[in-house]
Short mmCIF file of C-alpha atoms in Angstrom, two decimals:
data_model
loop_
_atom_site.label_atom_id
_atom_site.label_comp_id
_atom_site.label_asym_id
_atom_site.label_seq_id
_atom_site.Cartn_x
_atom_site.Cartn_y
_atom_site.Cartn_z
CA MET Z 595 45.02 36.36 6.87
CA VAL Z 596 41.97 38.48 6.53
CA GLY Z 597 42.71 42.11 5.41
CA GLY Z 598 44.36 44.36 2.99
CA GLU Z 599 42.15 43.96 -0.01
CA SER Z 600 39.78 46.87 0.61
CA GLN Z 601 40.37 50.61 0.11
CA LYS Z 602 37.93 51.51 2.85
CA LYS Z 603 39.19 51.65 6.42
CA ARG Z 604 38.83 48.24 8.18
CA VAL Z 605 36.84 48.40 11.44
CA VAL Z 606 36.91 45.18 13.38
CA VAL Z 607 34.23 44.62 16.08
CA VAL Z 608 35.00 42.00 18.70
CA GLY Z 609 31.80 40.80 20.37
CA GLY Z 610 28.31 40.47 18.88
CA GLY Z 611 26.15 41.42 21.95
CA VAL Z 612 23.81 44.35 22.23
CA ALA Z 613 26.71 46.97 21.79
CA GLY Z 614 28.84 45.20 19.22
CA ALA Z 615 26.00 44.03 16.97
CA LEU Z 616 24.43 47.46 16.76
CA LEU Z 617 27.78 49.10 16.13
CA ALA Z 618 28.63 46.77 13.28
CA LYS Z 619 25.15 47.34 11.81
CA LYS Z 620 25.62 51.08 11.93
CA MET Z 621 29.12 51.00 10.35
CA GLN Z 622 28.55 48.47 7.53
CA PHE Z 623 27.98 50.90 4.58
CA ASP Z 624 30.63 53.36 5.66
CA VAL Z 625 33.66 51.21 6.29
CA ASP Z 626 34.99 47.54 5.61
CA VAL Z 627 33.40 46.11 8.82
CA LEU Z 628 34.08 42.71 10.30
CA LEU Z 629 32.38 41.22 13.32
CA ILE Z 630 34.16 38.57 15.32
CA ASP Z 631 31.84 36.53 17.67
CA PRO Z 632 31.91 32.95 18.84
CA LYS Z 633 28.26 32.63 18.07
CA GLU Z 634 26.52 32.85 14.57
CA TYR Z 635 23.71 34.91 16.11
CA PHE Z 636 22.89 38.00 18.21
CA GLU Z 637 20.80 37.21 21.26
CA ILE Z 638 18.76 39.83 23.02
CA PRO Z 639 20.24 39.18 26.42
CA TRP Z 640 17.40 40.13 28.80
CA THR Z 641 14.92 37.81 26.97
CA ARG Z 642 16.67 34.45 27.74
CA LEU Z 643 14.69 33.97 31.00
CA ARG Z 644 11.31 34.02 29.19
CA SER Z 645 12.74 31.90 26.50
CA MET Z 646 13.42 29.20 29.22
CA VAL Z 647 9.70 29.12 30.07
CA GLU Z 648 8.45 29.69 26.59
CA PRO Z 649 11.02 28.36 24.17
CA SER Z 650 9.03 29.59 21.06
CA PHE Z 651 9.66 33.20 22.25
CA ALA Z 652 13.33 32.74 21.35
CA GLU Z 653 12.51 32.50 17.68
CA ARG Z 654 12.36 36.24 17.39
CA THR Z 655 15.09 37.02 20.01
CA LEU Z 656 17.95 35.05 18.34
CA ILE Z 657 18.94 36.88 15.22
CA LYS Z 658 21.75 35.48 12.81
CA HIS Z 659 24.39 38.20 12.37
CA THR Z 660 24.03 37.76 8.61
CA ASP Z 661 20.46 38.85 8.82
CA TYR Z 662 21.25 42.36 9.91
CA LEU Z 663 24.99 42.61 8.73
CA THR Z 664 24.19 42.52 5.08
CA ASN Z 665 27.14 44.52 3.89
CA GLY Z 666 29.77 43.30 6.36
CA ARG Z 667 31.61 40.10 7.15
CA VAL Z 668 31.24 37.72 10.20
CA VAL Z 669 33.98 35.53 11.61
CA THR Z 670 32.32 32.91 13.84
CA SER Z 671 35.11 32.27 16.23
CA ARG Z 672 36.56 33.59 19.54
CA ALA Z 673 39.15 36.33 19.72
CA ILE Z 674 42.09 35.08 21.73
CA SER Z 675 44.75 37.81 21.28
CA ILE Z 676 45.41 41.20 19.67
CA THR Z 677 48.32 43.40 18.71
CA GLU Z 678 48.25 47.08 17.74
CA SER Z 679 47.11 46.20 14.37
CA GLU Z 680 45.82 42.53 14.34
CA VAL Z 681 43.26 40.25 16.00
CA PHE Z 682 43.96 36.55 16.35
CA THR Z 683 41.07 34.04 16.53
CA GLU Z 684 40.66 30.64 18.00
CA ASP Z 685 40.26 29.04 14.63
CA GLY Z 686 43.72 30.40 13.52
CA GLN Z 687 42.83 33.61 11.64
CA LYS Z 688 44.82 36.73 11.76
CA ILE Z 689 42.67 39.77 11.02
CA ILE Z 690 44.17 43.26 10.25
CA TYR Z 691 42.37 46.33 11.43
CA ASP Z 692 42.65 50.04 11.13
CA TYR Z 693 40.12 50.61 13.98
CA LEU Z 694 39.08 48.16 16.64
CA ALA Z 695 36.00 48.11 18.90
CA LEU Z 696 35.90 45.76 21.87
CA ALA Z 697 32.48 44.76 23.06
CA THR Z 698 32.97 41.30 24.67
CA GLY Z 699 30.93 42.08 27.72
CA TYR Z 700 30.44 38.90 29.81
CA ALA Z 701 31.64 35.50 28.91
CA ASP Z 702 28.45 33.47 28.59
CA PRO Z 703 29.03 29.87 27.53
CA THR Z 704 26.25 29.80 25.00
CA PRO Z 705 26.23 27.46 21.89
CA ARG Z 706 27.75 28.43 18.62
CA SER Z 707 24.66 27.82 16.42
CA ARG Z 708 21.22 29.33 16.63
CA LYS Z 709 19.61 25.79 16.33
CA ASP Z 710 21.66 24.58 19.39
CA ARG Z 711 20.69 27.59 21.47
CA LEU Z 712 16.98 26.97 20.60
CA GLU Z 713 17.41 23.31 21.66
CA GLN Z 714 19.07 24.57 24.89
CA PHE Z 715 15.95 26.58 25.81
CA GLN Z 716 13.73 23.66 25.03
CA GLN Z 717 15.81 21.48 27.46
CA ASP Z 718 15.49 24.11 30.21
CA ASN Z 719 11.86 24.20 29.64
CA ASP Z 720 11.59 20.42 29.79
CA LYS Z 721 13.35 20.57 33.18
CA ILE Z 722 10.90 23.16 34.51
CA LYS Z 723 7.87 21.26 33.31
CA SER Z 724 8.96 17.99 34.66
CA SER Z 725 9.81 19.38 38.14
CA SER Z 726 7.15 20.15 40.85
CA SER Z 727 9.60 22.27 42.85
CA ILE Z 728 12.36 24.52 41.37
CA LEU Z 729 15.38 26.29 43.18
CA ILE Z 730 16.74 29.47 41.84
CA ILE Z 731 20.16 30.53 43.26
CA GLY Z 732 20.70 34.28 42.99
CA GLY Z 733 18.43 37.26 43.60
CA GLY Z 734 19.82 39.71 41.09
CA ARG Z 735 17.99 40.55 37.91
CA MET Z 736 18.33 37.17 36.29
CA GLY Z 737 17.13 35.22 39.35
CA VAL Z 738 14.30 37.55 40.11
CA GLU Z 739 13.02 37.66 36.51
CA LEU Z 740 13.34 33.86 36.08
CA ALA Z 741 11.32 33.32 39.32
CA GLY Z 742 8.67 35.66 38.06
CA GLU Z 743 8.47 34.02 34.63
CA ILE Z 744 8.20 30.49 36.10
CA ALA Z 745 5.66 31.53 38.72
CA THR Z 746 3.60 33.21 35.99
CA ASP Z 747 3.57 30.38 33.57
CA TYR Z 748 3.51 27.50 35.97
CA PRO Z 749 1.71 28.71 39.07
CA GLU Z 750 1.38 25.19 40.36
CA LYS Z 751 5.15 24.83 40.76
CA ASN Z 752 6.86 25.38 44.16
CA VAL Z 753 9.45 27.97 43.43
CA THR Z 754 12.22 28.87 45.96
CA LEU Z 755 14.64 31.73 45.36
CA ILE Z 756 17.77 32.06 47.58
CA HIS Z 757 19.93 35.13 47.81
CA LYS Z 758 23.01 35.68 49.97
CA GLY Z 759 22.32 39.46 50.25
CA PRO Z 760 19.97 41.23 52.64
CA ARG Z 761 17.60 42.26 49.72
CA LEU Z 762 16.78 41.37 46.12
CA LEU Z 763 18.10 43.42 43.20
CA GLU Z 764 20.83 45.09 45.22
CA TYR Z 765 22.05 47.05 42.24
CA ILE Z 766 19.01 49.36 42.42
CA GLY Z 767 17.16 51.06 45.08
CA PRO Z 768 15.51 49.48 48.26
CA LYS Z 769 12.08 50.59 47.13
CA ALA Z 770 12.28 48.59 43.94
CA SER Z 771 13.69 45.58 45.90
CA ASN Z 772 10.84 45.62 48.29
CA LYS Z 773 8.24 45.96 45.50
CA ALA Z 774 9.84 42.92 43.65
CA LEU Z 775 9.79 40.90 46.88
CA LYS Z 776 6.23 41.62 47.51
CA LEU Z 777 5.17 40.70 43.88
CA LEU Z 778 7.17 37.49 43.97
CA LYS Z 779 5.53 36.46 47.50
CA SER Z 780 2.16 37.24 45.89
CA LYS Z 781 2.99 34.64 43.16
CA ARG Z 782 3.76 32.05 45.99
CA VAL Z 783 7.62 32.25 45.53
CA GLU Z 784 9.43 31.46 48.74
CA VAL Z 785 12.33 33.93 48.99
CA LEU Z 786 15.24 33.21 51.38
CA LEU Z 787 17.57 36.13 51.87
CA GLU Z 788 20.99 36.14 53.59
CA GLN Z 789 21.56 32.54 52.73
CA SER Z 790 23.52 30.83 50.09
CA VAL Z 791 24.31 27.36 48.68
CA ASP Z 792 27.85 26.04 48.12
CA LEU Z 793 27.91 25.82 44.37
CA ASP Z 794 31.00 23.73 44.27
CA SER Z 795 29.26 21.02 46.26
CA ILE Z 796 26.40 20.60 43.93
CA THR Z 797 26.49 17.45 41.92
CA GLU Z 798 24.68 16.43 38.69
CA GLY Z 799 21.09 15.45 39.49
CA GLU Z 800 21.22 17.10 42.86
CA ARG Z 801 17.70 17.08 44.52
CA VAL Z 802 18.36 18.18 48.06
CA PHE Z 803 20.19 21.37 48.81
CA THR Z 804 21.41 22.64 52.15
CA THR Z 805 21.75 26.40 52.69
CA SER Z 806 24.33 28.26 54.78
CA ALA Z 807 21.79 28.60 57.48
CA GLY Z 808 21.23 24.95 57.57
CA LYS Z 809 17.92 24.80 55.78
CA SER Z 810 17.12 21.87 53.63
CA ILE Z 811 15.55 22.45 50.28
CA THR Z 812 14.17 19.72 47.95
CA ALA Z 813 13.93 20.64 44.27
CA GLY Z 814 13.44 18.68 41.11
CA CYS Z 815 15.75 21.13 39.32
CA HIS Z 816 17.84 24.23 39.95
CA PHE Z 817 19.16 27.26 38.02
CA VAL Z 818 22.28 29.24 39.07
CA CYS Z 819 21.71 32.96 38.46
CA VAL Z 820 24.74 34.41 40.06
CA GLY Z 821 27.85 36.31 38.59
CA ARG Z 822 28.81 35.83 35.09
CA PRO Z 823 32.65 35.78 34.15
CA SER Z 824 34.00 38.97 32.55
CA GLY Z 825 34.56 38.88 28.81
CA SER Z 826 37.88 40.69 29.27
CA THR Z 827 39.85 37.77 30.65
CA TRP Z 828 41.61 37.11 27.27
CA LEU Z 829 42.89 40.77 27.21
CA GLN Z 830 45.02 40.12 30.37
CA GLU Z 831 47.63 38.41 28.20
CA THR Z 832 47.80 41.16 25.52
CA PHE Z 833 49.31 44.61 25.31
CA LEU Z 834 46.11 46.09 26.67
CA LYS Z 835 46.67 44.39 30.05
CA GLU Z 836 47.71 47.82 31.51
CA SER Z 837 44.50 49.32 30.24
CA LEU Z 838 42.32 47.01 32.59
CA ASP Z 839 41.16 48.34 35.92
CA LYS Z 840 41.15 46.28 39.13
CA SER Z 841 37.78 44.79 38.09
CA GLY Z 842 39.05 43.81 34.72
CA ARG Z 843 37.18 46.53 32.77
CA LEU Z 844 38.81 48.55 30.11
CA MET Z 845 39.40 52.08 31.04
CA VAL Z 846 37.99 54.48 28.49
CA ASP Z 847 38.05 58.29 27.81
CA GLU Z 848 35.02 60.55 27.16
CA ASN Z 849 35.09 59.44 23.46
CA LEU Z 850 34.89 55.72 24.54
CA ARG Z 851 38.48 55.21 23.23
CA VAL Z 852 40.71 52.91 25.41
CA LYS Z 853 42.86 55.40 27.30
CA GLY Z 854 46.04 56.07 25.57
CA ARG Z 855 44.86 54.50 22.30
CA SER Z 856 43.70 56.48 19.30
CA ASN Z 857 42.27 53.64 17.28
CA ILE Z 858 40.83 51.20 19.83
CA PHE Z 859 37.33 51.75 21.30
CA ALA Z 860 35.49 49.82 24.04
CA ILE Z 861 31.71 49.72 24.52
CA GLY Z 862 29.10 47.94 26.67
CA ASP Z 863 29.68 46.04 29.87
CA ILE Z 864 33.45 45.62 29.32
CA THR Z 865 34.05 49.45 30.00
CA ASP Z 866 34.95 51.01 33.43
CA ILE Z 867 32.19 53.66 33.00
CA ARG Z 868 30.46 54.23 36.32
CA GLU Z 869 26.92 53.38 35.56
CA ILE Z 870 24.74 50.33 35.97
CA LYS Z 871 25.36 47.89 33.09
CA LEU Z 872 22.17 47.97 31.08
CA GLY Z 873 21.40 47.07 27.51
CA TYR Z 874 19.91 50.45 26.44
CA LEU Z 875 23.12 52.19 27.73
CA ALA Z 876 25.15 49.74 25.69
CA GLN Z 877 23.23 50.85 22.70
CA LYS Z 878 24.11 54.50 23.57
CA HIS Z 879 27.73 53.55 23.68
CA ALA Z 880 27.46 52.06 20.15
CA ALA Z 881 25.76 55.14 18.75
CA VAL Z 882 28.60 57.40 20.12
CA VAL Z 883 31.39 55.15 18.75
CA ALA Z 884 29.62 54.86 15.42
CA LYS Z 885 29.65 58.67 15.02
CA ASN Z 886 33.29 58.77 16.03
CA LEU Z 887 34.33 56.09 13.65
CA LYS Z 888 32.62 57.75 10.83
CA LEU Z 889 34.36 61.01 11.48
CA LEU Z 890 37.75 59.39 11.94
CA THR Z 891 37.51 57.11 8.90
CA LYS Z 892 36.14 59.84 6.58
CA GLU Z 893 37.70 63.15 7.85
CA GLY Z 894 40.19 62.19 10.38
CA ARG Z 895 39.05 65.05 12.49
CA GLU Z 896 39.42 64.32 16.14
CA SER Z 897 38.21 67.77 17.26
CA LYS Z 898 34.63 66.86 16.51
CA LEU Z 899 34.52 63.55 18.26
CA ALA Z 900 31.25 62.81 20.13
CA THR Z 901 31.46 62.36 23.90
CA TYR Z 902 29.62 60.07 26.18
CA LYS Z 903 28.28 61.29 29.43
CA PRO Z 904 27.08 58.74 31.92
CA SER Z 905 23.50 59.48 33.12
CA SER Z 906 22.76 59.81 36.82
CA ALA Z 907 19.09 59.36 36.09
CA ILE Z 908 19.05 55.65 35.31
CA MET Z 909 15.82 53.88 34.41
CA VAL Z 910 15.64 50.22 35.36
CA MET Z 911 12.84 47.83 34.58
CA VAL Z 912 12.42 44.32 35.86
CA ALA Z 913 9.95 41.97 34.43
CA LEU Z 914 7.89 39.55 36.63
CA GLY Z 915 6.20 37.61 33.94
CA ARG Z 916 4.00 39.26 31.25
CA LYS Z 917 1.52 41.06 33.52
CA GLN Z 918 3.75 42.43 36.31
CA GLY Z 919 7.02 44.27 36.76
CA VAL Z 920 8.98 46.82 38.79
CA ALA Z 921 10.24 50.12 37.37
CA GLN Z 922 12.75 52.32 38.94
CA LEU Z 923 12.46 55.82 37.38
CA PRO Z 924 14.44 59.03 38.11
CA PHE Z 925 11.76 60.39 40.34
CA MET Z 926 9.68 57.39 41.45
CA THR Z 927 9.51 53.61 41.76
CA ILE Z 928 6.48 51.85 40.69
CA GLY Z 929 5.36 48.08 40.54
CA GLY Z 930 2.57 46.07 39.16
CA ARG Z 931 0.86 46.35 35.72
CA LEU Z 932 2.15 49.59 34.44
CA PRO Z 933 5.78 48.52 34.17
CA ALA Z 934 4.47 45.33 32.47
CA MET Z 935 2.69 47.48 29.83
CA ILE Z 936 6.06 49.10 29.08
CA LYS Z 937 8.48 46.17 29.23
CA SER Z 938 7.11 42.81 30.31
CA LYS Z 939 4.70 41.98 27.46
CA ASP Z 940 7.30 41.93 24.66
CA LEU Z 941 10.47 42.62 26.56
CA PHE Z 942 11.31 45.38 23.83
CA VAL Z 943 11.87 42.61 21.26
CA GLY Z 944 9.89 44.33 18.55
CA TRP Z 945 11.83 47.59 19.20
CA ILE Z 946 15.21 45.93 19.10
CA ARG Z 947 14.42 44.07 15.92
CA LYS Z 948 13.45 47.40 14.22
CA GLU Z 949 16.69 48.96 15.48
CA MET Z 950 18.42 46.11 13.71
CA GLY Z 951 16.58 46.72 10.46
CA LEU Z 952 14.32 43.64 10.78
CA ASP Z 953 10.67 43.04 10.73
CA HIS Z 954 9.58 43.45 14.23
CA ARG Z 955 7.00 40.79 13.98
CA ALA Z 956 8.70 38.17 11.90
CA VAL Z 957 10.48 34.96 13.11
#
């Protein structure tokens, strides 16, 4: 059993993604902080697509939890259950908490070790390099950015992107969708809209794919970039099952506490906050909860708790390789080189590393 030996309040953070990692870092010198994550590293999530076409890029984007959490503890295991005072992990540990922050986002099946994740990116890159034609299934951010990255680094490849919806990037405005479509076509990416592929029918080593419209596509390799499973599934068998909405997200109040719970917070993609799920907003969640936990653990004064207000003026940037991108800003939508200057060149990796207290240039 982990717990009970410290006079400081124990804050347990479940999930080491953008929100959870930053929260643990911010709290480590104020409380007894413990981070539970099935991986030994924090991965900057929006960089994985570039890492597939340039594996060396991942050396700066995969950060061991122990590199930034120098005054906290890490349990490298999956949380499988919770009570009102304890978290249970897959490896058999029972961890006591005073305050709990849930930040499990999406359930991505990524390797436990940083070394294995780097090898996975290398394997993806080998598939791309050895294939003359590549199929990408899904026209959301992941599919669009992967198509842009491959077309930029390997312009000789025949890249096909298939999307079941009427336009790409349906989570943002049509102007941004149209600009992304034009940029992809300028890179010779074939885009097939309102078509899909039966994922259940795909077998290992598949080379010929038939779309819902009857079109036959031959590809040396394929990548599925549609829907990721929610990271809240494990909570459906816990006392917080009534705190989940119909989409499986945790219902939170203005202080980002799970509704009806005074010592349990939720941040990032796992929350029911009505806003686009973006990394920089997850970081804002972490900042609000860090302030609130510091108040509660030091003063116990709820009257001063910080509130989180969802922004209606959302900024979204989609990278299409290093030199082009699309940006949807509050008052305009732009495409081309300007968004690339803001995001695409480094994908904000240097900034995130500085936020985590690390050398922005170092591996």
